[in-house]
Structure formats: C-alpha cells, structure tokens
Amino acid sequence: MFVNKKTDDLDLNNIPAHIAFIMDGNGRWAKKRKMPRTYGHHEGTKTIRTLALEANRLGVKAMTVYAFSTENFKREASEVEYIFKLPKEFFDLYLKELVENNVQIRYIGHLELAPQETRNIITDAVARTSQNTGLILTFAFIYGGRDEIVQTTKKICEKYKNGEIELDDITEDYFEQQLMTGDLPPVDLMIRSSGEYRLSNFLLWQLTYAEFVFDDTLWPDFDEAELHRCIRIYQGRERRFGGVLK
C-alpha cells in the first residue's frame, strides 16, 4: 500500500511541472550487496513506482525517466536482455496501481528496436492509460538526446520538402513542438542519482533551462524523502531564464 509522506516543508504552489530522472547507481547498489547488476535493476523499478505515485500526489504534471539509452547496447548482452524484460515485470506489478492513481504511461525513443514482447508490453500500457489525466510518466527507452534532435530535424526537413511548411515557420517553438516530448511541459527539474555529474545524452534540448540536482543516493535507495529534498533545492533557487530578477 502506498503511504503518503509529510510535505509540510514544501511549497505546494511551486512544484516543478516536469521532473526528469537519470536513474543511476543500480549496478553499484547491487555490487555493494554482492549481488548481480540485474538485481539492482530489479530493485530500481520499485523506485520508479514510488516516485511516480508521490510526484502524482504532489501535482507534478510529467515525470520522464531514462530507462535505456541508445548507448546502453554497449553493455553485456545478458544485462541488455534483462533490461528488456523489466517492462513486463514493472507493469505486471504496478500497472493496476498506476491506473487507479490516474497515471498516464508514455514512451519516447526507438521502441521498434526492442524485442516484440517488450514492444507489446509497453504499447499495451500506453493504450490502457491513454485516457488518464494525472501524472504523465514517460519512459525514455532506447533514447538519445542527440539522436532525437537529428530525427526531429529530418522530420521538419521532410515537411518543408513536401511543402507542408515554409522556411520561416521553423522557429525554436516549432522545433520544440516537433520533439518526442512536444506536448509535455518544459523540464523544470532534472535529478541524477548516484553522484555522477553528467547528462549522458538525455533530453539535451529539453534541459536548456532546467534546474539540475545531482544526488549521491543510489537509485534503488532514492525515496520520497530524497524527492522532497531535491524539490526543496529547486524551490530555493532563483530561475531567471536568461533575464535579471528585479
């Protein structure tokens, strides 16, 4: 059963609309316990569920998690194979609860490169939650930020070539709308767990004006209290978007 945590110290009128997570530290978490890396990935799925429900409760509009990057194919084949099985494990355990909490599931990335069973599991979750109006939980799966920008550029070039748009139609706003995240709010807060200080090719366009928090907690240990702490850091910052506060 999901238990609400106290939020007396949070300004509920200043909750980030979109939080993005680089979920790092699963392997190190498992190694510390003398377990295989796959066990860390297994435990990390529980964190996604915990944070999605809490973010939904706080009024966050969108939460995007970096589930599998285009570069992750460089890992051991056995680990990649296990990660492709995680969506079935995750949705078998938690989809009913997410539906009951009005969470909508989406994905971005090259799902067509995943095994058929993985594709079926994810697209089924998307379909079953498409009418939900709460938190939008997006899985960046076989995703890369530079690839997204290249693919978006190609899509826009095709539209121009076909006479669907004029050259002057291609503005920053238009480009942003054509991204995989085009109808999501801008990312306000990006959190990376495990103490690493890199973006690792994640949401490169979308993070332009996001606040970054690099947290030392390994992903399977990241809980509601850590989420609150990161939001408090966000709430303590002055967001100027290139301007000057008066």
Short mmCIF file of C-alpha atoms in Angstrom, two decimals:
data_model
loop_
_atom_site.label_atom_id
_atom_site.label_comp_id
_atom_site.label_asym_id
_atom_site.label_seq_id
_atom_site.Cartn_x
_atom_site.Cartn_y
_atom_site.Cartn_z
CA MET A 1 0.00 0.00 0.00
CA PHE A 2 1.27 3.48 -0.90
CA VAL A 3 1.79 5.70 2.14
CA ASN A 4 1.89 9.47 1.85
CA LYS A 5 4.89 11.24 3.30
CA LYS A 6 4.72 14.59 5.09
CA THR A 7 5.21 17.59 2.83
CA ASP A 8 4.87 20.37 5.40
CA ASP A 9 8.23 21.81 4.31
CA LEU A 10 7.36 22.02 0.60
CA ASP A 11 5.77 24.97 -1.14
CA LEU A 12 2.94 23.19 -2.92
CA ASN A 13 2.42 26.29 -5.07
CA ASN A 14 5.94 25.92 -6.50
CA ILE A 15 6.09 22.27 -7.54
CA PRO A 16 8.04 21.60 -10.77
CA ALA A 17 5.68 20.76 -13.60
CA HIS A 18 8.09 18.31 -15.21
CA ILE A 19 10.79 16.32 -13.42
CA ALA A 20 13.29 14.23 -15.38
CA PHE A 21 15.39 11.49 -13.79
CA ILE A 22 18.66 9.90 -14.81
CA MET A 23 18.33 6.70 -12.82
CA ASP A 24 21.94 5.89 -11.99
CA GLY A 25 23.54 3.55 -9.48
CA ASN A 26 21.65 0.28 -9.85
CA GLY A 27 24.79 -1.70 -10.60
CA ARG A 28 26.82 -0.19 -7.75
CA TRP A 29 23.90 -0.71 -5.37
CA ALA A 30 23.86 -4.42 -6.26
CA LYS A 31 27.65 -4.74 -6.12
CA LYS A 32 27.70 -3.36 -2.56
CA ARG A 33 25.39 -6.23 -1.64
CA LYS A 34 27.45 -8.80 -3.59
CA MET A 35 24.54 -9.31 -5.97
CA PRO A 36 24.48 -9.25 -9.80
CA ARG A 37 23.81 -5.94 -11.56
CA THR A 38 20.45 -7.25 -12.72
CA TYR A 39 19.27 -7.35 -9.12
CA GLY A 40 19.95 -3.62 -8.89
CA HIS A 41 17.83 -3.01 -11.99
CA HIS A 42 15.06 -5.11 -10.46
CA GLU A 43 15.09 -3.05 -7.27
CA GLY A 44 15.31 0.18 -9.26
CA THR A 45 11.91 -0.44 -10.82
CA LYS A 46 10.38 -0.16 -7.35
CA THR A 47 11.80 3.35 -7.10
CA ILE A 48 10.06 4.37 -10.34
CA ARG A 49 6.74 3.27 -8.88
CA THR A 50 7.37 5.03 -5.57
CA LEU A 51 8.39 8.33 -7.14
CA ALA A 52 5.65 8.29 -9.78
CA LEU A 53 2.96 7.93 -7.14
CA GLU A 54 4.50 10.62 -4.95
CA ALA A 55 5.04 13.01 -7.86
CA ASN A 56 1.43 12.46 -8.89
CA ARG A 57 0.28 13.23 -5.34
CA LEU A 58 2.32 16.44 -5.27
CA GLY A 59 0.75 17.66 -8.52
CA VAL A 60 3.72 17.15 -10.83
CA LYS A 61 2.38 17.10 -14.40
CA ALA A 62 5.08 15.00 -16.05
CA MET A 63 7.90 12.68 -14.98
CA THR A 64 10.39 11.33 -17.50
CA VAL A 65 12.82 8.54 -16.62
CA TYR A 66 15.91 7.50 -18.59
CA ALA A 67 15.25 3.78 -18.82
CA PHE A 68 17.60 2.73 -21.64
CA SER A 69 19.87 4.90 -23.75
CA THR A 70 20.96 4.33 -27.33
CA GLU A 71 24.46 3.77 -25.90
CA ASN A 72 23.34 1.09 -23.43
CA PHE A 73 23.60 -1.55 -26.16
CA LYS A 74 27.35 -1.48 -25.40
CA ARG A 75 26.69 -3.30 -22.12
CA GLU A 76 26.95 -7.05 -21.65
CA ALA A 77 24.34 -8.87 -23.73
CA SER A 78 22.92 -10.60 -20.67
CA GLU A 79 22.32 -7.27 -18.92
CA VAL A 80 20.68 -5.75 -22.00
CA GLU A 81 18.47 -8.82 -22.32
CA TYR A 82 17.42 -8.49 -18.68
CA ILE A 83 16.63 -4.78 -19.02
CA PHE A 84 14.34 -5.58 -21.96
CA LYS A 85 12.39 -7.89 -19.63
CA LEU A 86 11.91 -5.20 -16.97
CA PRO A 87 8.87 -3.50 -18.57
CA LYS A 88 6.87 -6.74 -18.24
CA GLU A 89 7.97 -7.11 -14.62
CA PHE A 90 7.17 -3.46 -13.87
CA PHE A 91 3.74 -3.32 -15.49
CA ASP A 92 2.70 -6.76 -14.21
CA LEU A 93 3.35 -5.50 -10.69
CA TYR A 94 2.31 -1.86 -10.86
CA LEU A 95 0.11 -1.03 -13.86
CA LYS A 96 -3.13 -1.64 -11.97
CA GLU A 97 -1.99 0.71 -9.18
CA LEU A 98 -0.87 3.35 -11.67
CA VAL A 99 -4.23 3.17 -13.44
CA GLU A 100 -6.05 3.54 -10.11
CA ASN A 101 -3.98 6.67 -9.45
CA ASN A 102 -4.82 8.18 -12.85
CA VAL A 103 -1.21 7.98 -14.15
CA GLN A 104 -0.72 8.03 -17.93
CA ILE A 105 2.12 5.99 -19.45
CA ARG A 106 4.11 7.12 -22.49
CA TYR A 107 7.47 6.36 -24.08
CA ILE A 108 9.99 8.19 -26.23
CA GLY A 109 12.80 6.63 -28.21
CA HIS A 110 13.24 3.79 -30.69
CA LEU A 111 10.91 1.17 -29.26
CA GLU A 112 10.97 -0.56 -32.64
CA LEU A 113 14.50 -1.79 -31.79
CA ALA A 114 13.26 -3.68 -28.72
CA PRO A 115 12.11 -7.33 -28.77
CA GLN A 116 8.49 -7.82 -29.83
CA GLU A 117 7.33 -8.85 -26.34
CA THR A 118 8.82 -5.68 -24.85
CA ARG A 119 7.14 -3.55 -27.51
CA ASN A 120 3.81 -5.22 -26.84
CA ILE A 121 4.04 -4.72 -23.08
CA ILE A 122 4.86 -1.02 -23.35
CA THR A 123 2.33 -0.19 -26.07
CA ASP A 124 -0.36 -2.02 -24.11
CA ALA A 125 0.40 0.07 -21.01
CA VAL A 126 0.26 3.23 -23.13
CA ALA A 127 -3.11 2.22 -24.58
CA ARG A 128 -4.62 1.22 -21.23
CA THR A 129 -3.69 4.55 -19.63
CA SER A 130 -4.23 6.90 -22.58
CA GLN A 131 -7.35 8.46 -21.05
CA ASN A 132 -5.80 9.09 -17.63
CA THR A 133 -5.37 12.74 -16.73
CA GLY A 134 -2.88 12.67 -13.85
CA LEU A 135 0.90 12.45 -13.98
CA ILE A 136 2.35 11.61 -17.40
CA LEU A 137 5.05 9.01 -16.73
CA THR A 138 7.31 8.81 -19.79
CA PHE A 139 9.93 6.11 -20.27
CA ALA A 140 12.89 7.19 -22.41
CA PHE A 141 13.59 3.77 -23.89
CA ILE A 142 16.32 3.24 -26.48
CA TYR A 143 16.57 7.03 -26.43
CA GLY A 144 19.37 9.50 -27.11
CA GLY A 145 19.16 13.28 -26.96
CA ARG A 146 21.37 13.92 -29.99
CA ASP A 147 19.51 11.29 -31.98
CA GLU A 148 16.20 12.96 -31.08
CA ILE A 149 17.44 16.30 -32.40
CA VAL A 150 18.67 14.68 -35.64
CA GLN A 151 15.39 12.77 -36.13
CA THR A 152 13.37 15.91 -35.44
CA THR A 153 15.45 17.84 -37.96
CA LYS A 154 14.83 15.16 -40.59
CA LYS A 155 11.08 15.25 -39.87
CA ILE A 156 10.97 19.02 -40.28
CA CYS A 157 13.04 18.84 -43.48
CA GLU A 158 10.55 16.35 -44.92
CA LYS A 159 7.67 18.70 -44.11
CA TYR A 160 9.49 21.57 -45.79
CA LYS A 161 10.36 19.40 -48.80
CA ASN A 162 6.71 18.38 -49.15
CA GLY A 163 5.52 21.96 -48.98
CA GLU A 164 3.74 21.50 -45.65
CA ILE A 165 5.64 24.36 -44.00
CA GLU A 166 7.56 27.47 -45.06
CA LEU A 167 11.16 28.14 -44.05
CA ASP A 168 10.07 30.95 -41.75
CA ASP A 169 7.76 28.53 -39.92
CA ILE A 170 10.80 26.80 -38.46
CA THR A 171 11.29 28.62 -35.16
CA GLU A 172 12.57 27.41 -31.80
CA ASP A 173 8.98 26.99 -30.63
CA TYR A 174 8.06 25.00 -33.72
CA PHE A 175 11.14 22.78 -33.39
CA GLU A 176 10.30 22.11 -29.74
CA GLN A 177 6.76 21.08 -30.66
CA GLN A 178 8.14 18.51 -33.11
CA LEU A 179 10.29 16.78 -30.47
CA MET A 180 9.21 13.48 -28.95
CA THR A 181 8.18 15.44 -25.86
CA GLY A 182 6.43 18.14 -27.88
CA ASP A 183 3.21 18.24 -25.87
CA LEU A 184 4.83 17.95 -22.44
CA PRO A 185 5.67 20.95 -20.25
CA PRO A 186 9.33 22.05 -20.28
CA VAL A 187 11.56 20.18 -17.84
CA ASP A 188 11.84 22.26 -14.67
CA LEU A 189 14.00 19.89 -12.61
CA MET A 190 16.49 17.23 -13.68
CA ILE A 191 17.70 14.83 -10.99
CA ARG A 192 20.57 12.38 -11.44
CA SER A 193 21.16 9.84 -8.72
CA SER A 194 24.40 8.16 -7.55
CA GLY A 195 26.70 11.19 -7.50
CA GLU A 196 27.54 11.34 -11.21
CA TYR A 197 27.70 14.77 -12.86
CA ARG A 198 26.82 14.13 -16.49
CA LEU A 199 23.77 14.48 -18.74
CA SER A 200 24.67 11.33 -20.68
CA ASN A 201 22.82 12.39 -23.83
CA PHE A 202 19.49 12.83 -22.03
CA LEU A 203 16.86 15.39 -23.15
CA LEU A 204 19.53 17.80 -24.41
CA TRP A 205 17.07 20.32 -25.88
CA GLN A 206 14.52 19.99 -23.08
CA LEU A 207 17.02 20.64 -20.28
CA THR A 208 18.04 24.07 -21.58
CA TYR A 209 16.55 25.94 -18.60
CA ALA A 210 16.03 23.08 -16.16
CA GLU A 211 17.46 23.18 -12.67
CA PHE A 212 19.94 20.34 -12.09
CA VAL A 213 20.28 18.38 -8.85
CA PHE A 214 22.98 15.71 -8.64
CA ASP A 215 22.16 13.44 -5.72
CA ASP A 216 24.57 10.97 -4.11
CA THR A 217 21.85 8.42 -3.36
CA LEU A 218 21.98 5.24 -5.44
CA TRP A 219 18.78 4.83 -7.43
CA PRO A 220 17.26 1.84 -5.55
CA ASP A 221 17.57 3.86 -2.31
CA PHE A 222 16.03 7.03 -3.76
CA ASP A 223 12.70 7.52 -1.96
CA GLU A 224 10.03 10.15 -1.29
CA ALA A 225 12.23 11.92 1.25
CA GLU A 226 15.01 12.34 -1.34
CA LEU A 227 12.49 13.60 -3.88
CA HIS A 228 11.27 16.18 -1.37
CA ARG A 229 14.85 17.23 -0.65
CA CYS A 230 15.53 17.78 -4.36
CA ILE A 231 12.32 19.76 -4.76
CA ARG A 232 13.30 21.92 -1.78
CA ILE A 233 16.61 22.65 -3.53
CA TYR A 234 14.67 23.57 -6.66
CA GLN A 235 12.36 25.83 -4.67
CA GLY A 236 15.35 27.60 -3.15
CA ARG A 237 16.78 28.66 -6.49
CA GLU A 238 16.06 31.82 -8.46
CA ARG A 239 15.00 30.99 -12.00
CA ARG A 240 15.84 33.86 -14.35
CA PHE A 241 15.65 32.21 -17.80
CA GLY A 242 18.42 34.49 -19.04
CA GLY A 243 16.93 37.64 -17.52
CA VAL A 244 17.58 39.56 -14.34
CA LEU A 245 15.36 39.41 -11.29
CA LYS A 246 14.13 42.78 -10.11
#
